[in-house]
Amino acid sequence: MIIAFMMSIIMTSDNIPKDFRNLRACLVCSMIKSIDQFESQGCDNCEQFLSMKHDRDKVYDCTSANFDGMIFLTDPDDSWVGRWQMISKKKIGIYAISVSGTLPNAVVSEIRAMGMHYKPYMRDTTSKNAFGYEHSIIPI
């Protein structure tokens, strides 16, 4: 009964892609959405510092179509997979296991100006550059 209730909430969520074409993953948190969803809603976890909402160019800069695997995070607090992937503090949604790419220098400069620090390749587990931080943007 609890699972059915959770699935009904999740399946009606606006942050879940409606089809699997034109999907992209956020380069910071690895949330997967369609291009249109990122443009209309921004990133549920990173909007306060990436500002992708209503800016298609920023969506292309801050997301990647090159990602591997998908995790359907339904209960962030109790998910061992969420802890393993370092997304247990993120919003309910679909996440990539690994995302290839890095933010452009201009976006990194904007993030630094906000007093945050970006760790490139944090979400790319195919590289040897995973630094072990829970987030790829951390306070300085």
N, CA, C and O atoms as a DFTB+ gen file, in Angstrom:
560 C
 N C O
     1  1       0.826      -1.184       0.000
     2  2       0.000       0.000       0.000
     3  2       0.876       1.256       0.000
     4  3       0.595       2.209      -0.727
     5  1       1.930       1.257       0.810
     6  2       2.823       2.415       0.853
     7  2       3.505       2.604      -0.492
     8  3       3.632       3.731      -0.971
     9  1       3.944       1.513      -1.106
    10  2       4.611       1.601      -2.408
    11  2       3.660       2.154      -3.456
    12  3       4.055       3.004      -4.254
    13  1       2.423       1.693      -3.473
    14  2       1.437       2.191      -4.441
    15  2       1.195       3.677      -4.242
    16  3       1.081       4.421      -5.217
    17  1       1.114       4.120      -2.991
    18  2       0.919       5.535      -2.697
    19  2       2.104       6.354      -3.194
    20  3       1.918       7.383      -3.843
    21  1       3.329       5.901      -2.892
    22  2       4.528       6.611      -3.340
    23  2       4.594       6.673      -4.861
    24  3       4.926       7.714      -5.428
    25  1       4.281       5.565      -5.521
    26  2       4.329       5.544      -6.986
    27  2       3.302       6.504      -7.577
    28  3       3.576       7.140      -8.595
    29  1       2.123       6.622      -6.959
    30  2       1.113       7.544      -7.483
    31  2       1.590       8.987      -7.381
    32  3       1.334       9.791      -8.277
    33  1       2.285       9.320      -6.293
    34  2       2.837      10.667      -6.138
    35  2       3.930      10.913      -7.168
    36  3       3.953      11.959      -7.817
    37  1       4.824       9.965      -7.317
    38  2       5.960      10.120      -8.216
    39  2       5.517      10.194      -9.668
    40  3       6.012      11.027     -10.427
    41  1       4.600       9.340     -10.056
    42  2       4.186       9.289     -11.454
    43  2       3.436      10.543     -11.880
    44  3       3.345      10.819     -13.076
    45  1       2.893      11.314     -10.934
    46  2       2.222      12.560     -11.283
    47  2       3.165      13.752     -11.178
    48  3       2.770      14.881     -11.467
    49  1       4.376      13.517     -10.777
    50  2       5.343      14.583     -10.586
    51  2       5.754      15.197     -11.920
    52  3       5.974      14.490     -12.903
    53  1       5.854      16.520     -11.936
    54  2       6.239      17.230     -13.155
    55  2       7.721      17.090     -13.479
    56  3       8.133      17.391     -14.599
    57  1       8.526      16.644     -12.529
    58  2       9.961      16.556     -12.808
    59  2      10.371      15.223     -13.415
    60  3      11.552      15.018     -13.692
    61  1       9.426      14.311     -13.629
    62  2       9.720      13.030     -14.269
    63  2       9.517      13.184     -15.776
    64  3       8.455      13.639     -16.199
    65  1      10.506      12.818     -16.597
    66  2      10.340      12.931     -18.055
    67  2       9.147      12.114     -18.549
    68  3       8.896      11.007     -18.074
    69  1       8.421      12.677     -19.505
    70  2       7.242      11.999     -20.058
    71  2       7.619      10.998     -21.142
    72  3       6.881      10.038     -21.363
    73  1       8.733      11.191     -21.818
    74  2       9.258      10.185     -22.745
    75  2      10.782      10.220     -22.660
    76  3      11.355      11.084     -21.995
    77  1      11.423       9.288     -23.329
    78  2      12.863       9.137     -23.164
    79  2      13.665       9.693     -24.338
    80  3      14.806       9.283     -24.553
    81  1      13.089      10.610     -25.089
    82  2      13.835      11.294     -26.148
    83  2      14.286      12.656     -25.645
    84  3      13.614      13.274     -24.819
    85  1      15.400      13.111     -26.135
    86  2      15.949      14.427     -25.786
    87  2      16.202      14.596     -24.290
    88  3      16.011      15.681     -23.741
    89  1      16.626      13.535     -23.644
    90  2      16.928      13.626     -22.219
    91  2      18.339      14.154     -22.005
    92  3      19.249      13.902     -22.794
    93  1      18.491      14.896     -20.912
    94  2      19.788      15.430     -20.524
    95  2      19.924      15.294     -19.015
    96  3      18.927      15.208     -18.299
    97  1      21.150      15.274     -18.540
    98  2      21.415      15.179     -17.106
    99  2      22.152      16.433     -16.647
   100  3      23.061      16.917     -17.322
   101  1      21.754      16.943     -15.507
   102  2      22.412      18.102     -14.912
   103  2      23.868      17.747     -14.609
   104  3      24.148      16.686     -14.052
   105  1      24.780      18.627     -14.971
   106  2      26.208      18.386     -14.744
   107  2      26.605      18.522     -13.273
   108  3      27.703      18.118     -12.890
   109  1      25.730      19.082     -12.458
   110  2      26.037      19.248     -11.041
   111  2      25.442      18.124     -10.201
   112  3      26.155      17.499      -9.416
   113  1      24.135      17.857     -10.355
   114  2      23.483      16.869      -9.479
   115  2      23.103      15.577     -10.187
   116  3      22.768      14.599      -9.518
   117  1      23.144      15.536     -11.499
   118  2      22.841      14.389     -12.363
   119  2      21.356      14.107     -12.548
   120  3      21.003      13.049     -13.068
   121  1      20.464      15.029     -12.134
   122  2      19.034      14.835     -12.381
   123  2      18.785      14.792     -13.879
   124  3      19.359      15.576     -14.635
   125  1      17.921      13.868     -14.304
   126  2      17.593      13.705     -15.718
   127  2      16.212      14.287     -15.984
   128  3      15.243      13.989     -15.286
   129  1      16.152      15.124     -17.013
   130  2      14.893      15.688     -17.508
   131  2      15.036      15.862     -19.014
   132  3      16.119      15.702     -19.576
   133  1      13.924      16.192     -19.650
   134  2      13.992      16.548     -21.066
   135  2      14.515      17.979     -21.180
   136  3      14.510      18.732     -20.206
   137  1      14.958      18.338     -22.362
   138  2      15.416      19.709     -22.605
   139  2      14.313      20.690     -22.243
   140  3      14.561      21.694     -21.574
   141  1      13.091      20.398     -22.688
   142  2      11.960      21.292     -22.424
   143  2      11.670      21.418     -20.929
   144  3      11.339      22.504     -20.454
   145  1      11.790      20.320     -20.186
   146  2      11.558      20.384     -18.738
   147  2      12.614      21.236     -18.042
   148  3      12.285      22.037     -17.167
   149  1      13.880      21.072     -18.422
   150  2      14.918      21.920     -17.830
   151  2      14.655      23.383     -18.167
   152  3      14.838      24.256     -17.319
   153  1      14.225      23.659     -19.406
   154  2      13.980      25.045     -19.794
   155  2      12.774      25.631     -19.066
   156  3      12.815      26.789     -18.652
   157  1      11.717      24.868     -18.903
   158  2      10.513      25.415     -18.271
   159  2      10.573      25.398     -16.740
   160  3       9.969      26.254     -16.094
   161  1      11.292      24.436     -16.152
   162  2      11.301      24.292     -14.694
   163  2      12.660      24.544     -14.056
   164  3      12.738      24.809     -12.857
   165  1      13.720      24.468     -14.831
   166  2      15.059      24.507     -14.269
   167  2      15.387      23.173     -13.625
   168  3      14.654      22.201     -13.805
   169  1      16.465      23.118     -12.888
   170  2      16.855      21.903     -12.167
   171  2      16.296      21.990     -10.751
   172  3      16.482      22.995     -10.064
   173  1      15.621      20.950     -10.325
   174  2      14.991      20.943      -8.999
   175  2      16.001      21.125      -7.868
   176  3      15.652      21.657      -6.815
   177  1      17.224      20.700      -8.065
   178  2      18.252      20.778      -7.027
   179  2      19.181      21.981      -7.174
   180  3      19.705      22.474      -6.176
   181  1      19.392      22.453      -8.379
   182  2      20.479      23.402      -8.647
   183  2      20.028      24.749      -9.206
   184  3      20.866      25.584      -9.546
   185  1      18.742      24.967      -9.305
   186  2      18.250      26.179      -9.962
   187  2      18.775      27.453      -9.311
   188  3      19.027      28.434     -10.011
   189  1      18.947      27.464      -7.989
   190  2      19.369      28.687      -7.306
   191  2      20.742      29.174      -7.752
   192  3      21.039      30.361      -7.622
   193  1      21.589      28.284      -8.276
   194  2      22.892      28.762      -8.747
   195  2      23.142      28.511     -10.222
   196  3      24.095      29.068     -10.767
   197  1      22.334      27.699     -10.900
   198  2      22.525      27.492     -12.340
   199  2      21.586      28.346     -13.191
   200  3      21.933      28.695     -14.319
   201  1      20.421      28.686     -12.682
   202  2      19.465      29.574     -13.370
   203  2      19.187      29.142     -14.808
   204  3      19.349      29.929     -15.740
   205  1      18.770      27.895     -14.981
   206  2      18.469      27.382     -16.325
   207  2      17.058      27.715     -16.791
   208  3      16.778      27.689     -17.990
   209  1      16.175      28.025     -15.860
   210  2      14.777      28.256     -16.203
   211  2      14.657      29.378     -17.235
   212  3      15.204      30.466     -17.053
   213  1      13.939      29.096     -18.313
   214  2      13.678      30.043     -19.411
   215  2      14.946      30.462     -20.161
   216  3      14.982      31.541     -20.752
   217  1      15.975      29.629     -20.143
   218  2      17.224      29.950     -20.843
   219  2      17.785      28.677     -21.488
   220  3      18.567      27.948     -20.878
   221  1      17.368      28.426     -22.739
   222  2      17.753      27.188     -23.422
   223  2      19.266      27.073     -23.586
   224  3      19.815      25.978     -23.463
   225  1      19.941      28.176     -23.859
   226  2      21.404      28.120     -23.984
   227  2      22.045      27.655     -22.675
   228  3      22.994      26.871     -22.695
   229  1      21.539      28.127     -21.553
   230  2      22.058      27.715     -20.247
   231  2      21.763      26.239     -19.994
   232  3      22.567      25.542     -19.374
   233  1      20.605      25.758     -20.474
   234  2      20.279      24.331     -20.350
   235  2      21.338      23.505     -21.069
   236  3      21.834      22.520     -20.523
   237  1      21.687      23.900     -22.290
   238  2      22.715      23.166     -23.034
   239  2      24.083      23.265     -22.351
   240  3      24.859      22.310     -22.385
   241  1      24.384      24.409     -21.734
   242  2      25.668      24.584     -21.053
   243  2      25.777      23.761     -19.769
   244  3      26.851      23.257     -19.442
   245  1      24.672      23.626     -19.046
   246  2      24.704      23.042     -17.694
   247  2      24.207      21.605     -17.625
   248  3      24.122      21.028     -16.541
   249  1      23.881      21.027     -18.773
   250  2      23.427      19.634     -18.814
   251  2      24.196      18.888     -19.896
   252  3      24.871      19.497     -20.726
   253  1      24.085      17.575     -19.877
   254  2      24.770      16.754     -20.875
   255  2      23.840      15.652     -21.359
   256  3      23.095      15.062     -20.576
   257  1      23.891      15.384     -22.653
   258  2      23.159      14.243     -23.210
   259  2      23.984      12.967     -23.075
   260  3      23.496      11.876     -23.371
   261  1      25.217      13.100     -22.633
   262  2      26.131      11.967     -22.503
   263  2      26.160      11.494     -21.045
   264  3      26.973      11.949     -20.240
   265  1      25.256      10.577     -20.734
   266  2      25.192      10.032     -19.381
   267  2      24.933       8.539     -19.442
   268  3      24.461       8.021     -20.454
   269  1      25.247       7.847     -18.348
   270  2      25.080       6.394     -18.265
   271  2      24.157       6.033     -17.118
   272  3      24.254       6.596     -16.027
   273  1      23.260       5.088     -17.372
   274  2      22.402       4.525     -16.341
   275  2      21.385       5.494     -15.795
   276  3      21.511       6.708     -15.955
   277  1      20.370       4.946     -15.146
   278  2      19.329       5.764     -14.532
   279  2      18.961       5.186     -13.176
   280  3      18.883       3.971     -12.995
   281  1      18.739       6.083     -12.234
   282  2      18.256       5.720     -10.907
   283  2      16.949       6.461     -10.699
   284  3      16.881       7.675     -10.891
   285  1      15.921       5.743     -10.311
   286  2      14.637       6.351     -10.007
   287  2      14.591       6.549      -8.502
   288  3      14.263       5.619      -7.766
   289  1      14.915       7.754      -8.035
   290  2      14.988       8.053      -6.606
   291  2      13.591       8.377      -6.093
   292  3      13.051       9.447      -6.375
   293  1      13.011       7.451      -5.343
   294  2      11.636       7.612      -4.865
   295  2      11.556       7.996      -3.399
   296  3      10.603       8.657      -2.988
   297  1      12.524       7.599      -2.613
   298  2      12.528       7.881      -1.178
   299  2      13.956       8.238      -0.769
   300  3      14.693       7.393      -0.261
   301  1      14.341       9.500      -0.995
   302  2      15.737       9.890      -0.776
   303  2      16.276       9.562       0.619
   304  3      17.442       9.188       0.752
   305  1      15.461       9.692       1.645
   306  2      15.939       9.472       3.014
   307  2      16.281       8.014       3.307
   308  3      17.179       7.737       4.101
   309  1      15.573       7.081       2.673
   310  2      15.771       5.662       2.971
   311  2      16.474       4.882       1.867
   312  3      16.600       3.662       1.970
   313  1      16.927       5.541       0.832
   314  2      17.490       4.840      -0.323
   315  2      18.985       4.562      -0.148
   316  3      19.785       5.493      -0.061
   317  1      19.360       3.282      -0.096
   318  2      20.789       2.959      -0.029
   319  2      21.454       3.291      -1.358
   320  3      22.633       3.646      -1.392
   321  1      20.706       3.178      -2.450
   322  2      21.258       3.548      -3.761
   323  2      21.512       5.054      -3.799
   324  3      22.522       5.504      -4.340
   325  1      20.594       5.829      -3.224
   326  2      20.790       7.276      -3.140
   327  2      22.038       7.635      -2.351
   328  3      22.782       8.535      -2.741
   329  1      22.271       6.941      -1.247
   330  2      23.485       7.188      -0.462
   331  2      24.731       6.780      -1.248
   332  3      25.734       7.494      -1.253
   333  1      24.657       5.633      -1.905
   334  2      25.780       5.128      -2.701
   335  2      26.141       6.104      -3.818
   336  3      27.319       6.317      -4.104
   337  1      25.124       6.699      -4.451
   338  2      25.353       7.638      -5.549
   339  2      25.506       9.085      -5.071
   340  3      25.670       9.997      -5.882
   341  1      25.450       9.288      -3.764
   342  2      25.563      10.628      -3.177
   343  2      24.455      11.564      -3.649
   344  3      24.698      12.740      -3.918
   345  1      23.236      11.032      -3.748
   346  2      22.085      11.857      -4.123
   347  2      20.978      11.754      -3.077
   348  3      19.834      12.106      -3.365
   349  1      21.286      11.282      -1.881
   350  2      20.256      11.056      -0.866
   351  2      19.639      12.350      -0.337
   352  3      18.578      12.309       0.285
   353  1      20.271      13.480      -0.567
   354  2      19.721      14.769      -0.136
   355  2      19.028      15.503      -1.291
   356  3      18.630      16.659      -1.149
   357  1      18.892      14.832      -2.414
   358  2      18.302      15.449      -3.604
   359  2      16.793      15.223      -3.645
   360  3      16.244      14.451      -2.860
   361  1      16.137      15.912      -4.575
   362  2      14.688      15.792      -4.759
   363  2      14.349      14.460      -5.418
   364  3      15.188      13.842      -6.072
   365  1      13.097      14.029      -5.232
   366  2      12.599      12.832      -5.914
   367  2      12.720      13.051      -7.416
   368  3      12.406      14.133      -7.913
   369  1      13.170      12.041      -8.136
   370  2      13.290      12.147      -9.583
   371  2      14.159      11.050     -10.158
   372  3      14.483      10.071      -9.485
   373  1      14.531      11.229     -11.414
   374  2      15.392      10.279     -12.109
   375  2      16.786      10.895     -12.208
   376  3      16.936      12.062     -12.568
   377  1      17.805      10.095     -11.882
   378  2      19.184      10.559     -11.864
   379  2      20.062       9.642     -12.697
   380  3      19.829       8.436     -12.779
   381  1      21.077      10.236     -13.314
   382  2      22.071       9.453     -14.047
   383  2      23.067       8.862     -13.053
   384  3      23.372       9.471     -12.028
   385  1      23.562       7.683     -13.364
   386  2      24.614       7.088     -12.540
   387  2      25.925       7.826     -12.772
   388  3      26.701       8.033     -11.838
   389  1      26.170       8.222     -14.013
   390  2      27.381       8.952     -14.371
   391  2      27.049       9.952     -15.472
   392  3      26.309       9.630     -16.401
   393  1      27.590      11.163     -15.372
   394  2      27.367      12.212     -16.374
   395  2      28.721      12.695     -16.871
   396  3      29.589      13.045     -16.071
   397  1      28.905      12.716     -18.179
   398  2      30.161      13.197     -18.765
   399  2      30.030      14.666     -19.130
   400  3      29.018      15.095     -19.683
   401  1      31.050      15.417     -18.818
   402  2      31.071      16.828     -19.173
   403  2      31.389      17.688     -17.969
   404  3      31.453      17.204     -16.838
   405  1      31.585      18.964     -18.224
   406  2      31.874      19.922     -17.164
   407  2      31.246      21.262     -17.517
   408  3      31.010      21.557     -18.688
   409  1      30.983      22.056     -16.515
   410  2      30.375      23.363     -16.743
   411  2      31.353      24.289     -17.458
   412  3      32.562      24.194     -17.246
   413  1      30.839      25.189     -18.306
   414  2      31.715      26.173     -18.955
   415  2      32.318      27.134     -17.921
   416  3      31.760      27.336     -16.843
   417  1      33.449      27.710     -18.268
   418  2      34.152      28.621     -17.360
   419  2      33.286      29.786     -16.905
   420  3      33.374      30.199     -15.749
   421  1      32.448      30.325     -17.790
   422  2      31.591      31.458     -17.425
   423  2      30.619      31.068     -16.310
   424  3      30.382      31.851     -15.391
   425  1      30.061      29.871     -16.389
   426  2      29.129      29.400     -15.355
   427  2      29.884      29.136     -14.052
   428  3      29.384      29.451     -12.972
   429  1      31.074      28.565     -14.147
   430  2      31.895      28.325     -12.954
   431  2      32.219      29.654     -12.276
   432  3      32.207      29.737     -11.048
   433  1      32.508      30.691     -13.057
   434  2      32.785      32.022     -12.498
   435  2      31.567      32.578     -11.772
   436  3      31.699      33.173     -10.703
   437  1      30.374      32.386     -12.352
   438  2      29.134      32.829     -11.698
   439  2      28.954      32.113     -10.358
   440  3      28.564      32.731      -9.368
   441  1      29.235      30.829     -10.333
   442  2      29.089      30.038      -9.107
   443  2      30.082      30.516      -8.048
   444  3      29.732      30.639      -6.874
   445  1      31.311      30.784      -8.462
   446  2      32.323      31.295      -7.522
   447  2      31.918      32.649      -6.955
   448  3      32.149      32.932      -5.780
   449  1      31.309      33.488      -7.801
   450  2      30.856      34.806      -7.350
   451  2      29.769      34.685      -6.279
   452  3      29.566      35.614      -5.497
   453  1      29.075      33.557      -6.240
   454  2      28.045      33.298      -5.220
   455  2      28.644      32.678      -3.956
   456  3      27.917      32.342      -3.021
   457  1      29.962      32.529      -3.930
   458  2      30.615      31.951      -2.767
   459  2      30.604      30.433      -2.734
   460  3      30.773      29.832      -1.673
   461  1      30.408      29.810      -3.888
   462  2      30.390      28.353      -3.978
   463  2      31.597      27.901      -4.794
   464  3      32.218      28.696      -5.500
   465  1      31.917      26.621      -4.687
   466  2      33.049      26.055      -5.428
   467  2      32.574      24.830      -6.195
   468  3      31.951      23.940      -5.615
   469  1      32.857      24.775      -7.472
   470  2      32.448      23.672      -8.344
   471  2      33.587      22.678      -8.499
   472  3      34.725      23.061      -8.773
   473  1      33.277      21.401      -8.322
   474  2      34.254      20.327      -8.529
   475  2      33.966      19.659      -9.870
   476  3      33.005      18.896      -9.973
   477  1      34.770      19.924     -10.900
   478  2      34.525      19.306     -12.209
   479  2      34.598      17.782     -12.128
   480  3      35.342      17.219     -11.324
   481  1      33.836      17.157     -12.949
   482  2      33.807      15.695     -13.103
   483  2      33.258      14.958     -11.880
   484  3      33.370      13.734     -11.808
   485  1      32.672      15.668     -10.927
   486  2      32.138      15.016      -9.729
   487  2      31.097      13.961     -10.083
   488  3      31.057      12.905      -9.452
   489  1      30.260      14.223     -11.071
   490  2      29.192      13.302     -11.437
   491  2      29.641      12.315     -12.503
   492  3      28.853      11.470     -12.930
   493  1      30.897      12.407     -12.941
   494  2      31.414      11.502     -13.968
   495  2      32.189      10.380     -13.294
   496  3      33.380      10.523     -13.018
   497  1      31.523       9.273     -13.032
   498  2      32.186       8.158     -12.361
   499  2      32.988       7.303     -13.327
   500  3      33.643       6.349     -12.908
   501  1      32.947       7.629     -14.618
   502  2      33.765       6.894     -15.574
   503  2      35.200       7.404     -15.560
   504  3      36.111       6.728     -16.037
   505  1      35.397       8.605     -15.007
   506  2      36.749       9.165     -14.946
   507  2      37.382       8.828     -13.602
   508  3      36.723       8.284     -12.715
   509  1      38.626       9.143     -13.460
   510  2      39.343       8.931     -12.205
   511  2      39.279      10.183     -11.332
   512  3      40.039      10.303     -10.370
   513  1      38.368      11.133     -11.661
   514  2      38.364      12.424     -10.998
   515  2      37.305      12.586      -9.918
   516  3      37.057      13.713      -9.491
   517  1      36.678      11.529      -9.463
   518  2      35.691      11.664      -8.390
   519  2      36.428      12.003      -7.094
   520  3      37.314      11.263      -6.667
   521  1      36.063      13.108      -6.481
   522  2      36.789      13.607      -5.324
   523  2      36.197      13.161      -3.998
   524  3      36.785      13.416      -2.947
   525  1      35.051      12.503      -4.025
   526  2      34.472      12.022      -2.787
   527  2      33.605      13.027      -2.061
   528  3      33.197      12.769      -0.929
   529  1      33.308      14.169      -2.671
   530  2      32.406      15.127      -2.054
   531  2      30.970      14.704      -2.319
   532  3      30.680      14.080      -3.340
   533  1      30.065      15.045      -1.395
   534  2      28.663      14.677      -1.586
   535  2      28.037      15.510      -2.700
   536  3      27.134      15.028      -3.385
   537  1      28.482      16.724      -2.896
   538  2      27.932      17.598      -3.928
   539  2      29.079      18.082      -4.798
   540  3      30.223      18.154      -4.349
   541  1      28.770      18.411      -6.037
   542  2      29.824      18.920      -6.893
   543  2      29.985      20.427      -6.750
   544  3      30.950      20.994      -7.261
   545  1      29.052      21.085      -6.061
   546  2      29.226      22.492      -5.719
   547  2      29.196      22.564      -4.201
   548  3      28.224      22.151      -3.568
   549  1      30.263      23.089      -3.625
   550  2      30.363      23.154      -2.174
   551  2      30.717      24.579      -1.758
   552  3      31.347      25.303      -2.529
   553  1      30.321      24.998      -0.543
   554  2      30.697      26.337      -0.074
   555  2      32.208      26.455       0.045
   556  3      32.895      25.493       0.390
   557  1      32.711      27.637      -0.244
   558  2      34.156      27.896      -0.122
   559  2      34.493      28.122       1.335
   560  3      35.654      28.358       1.671
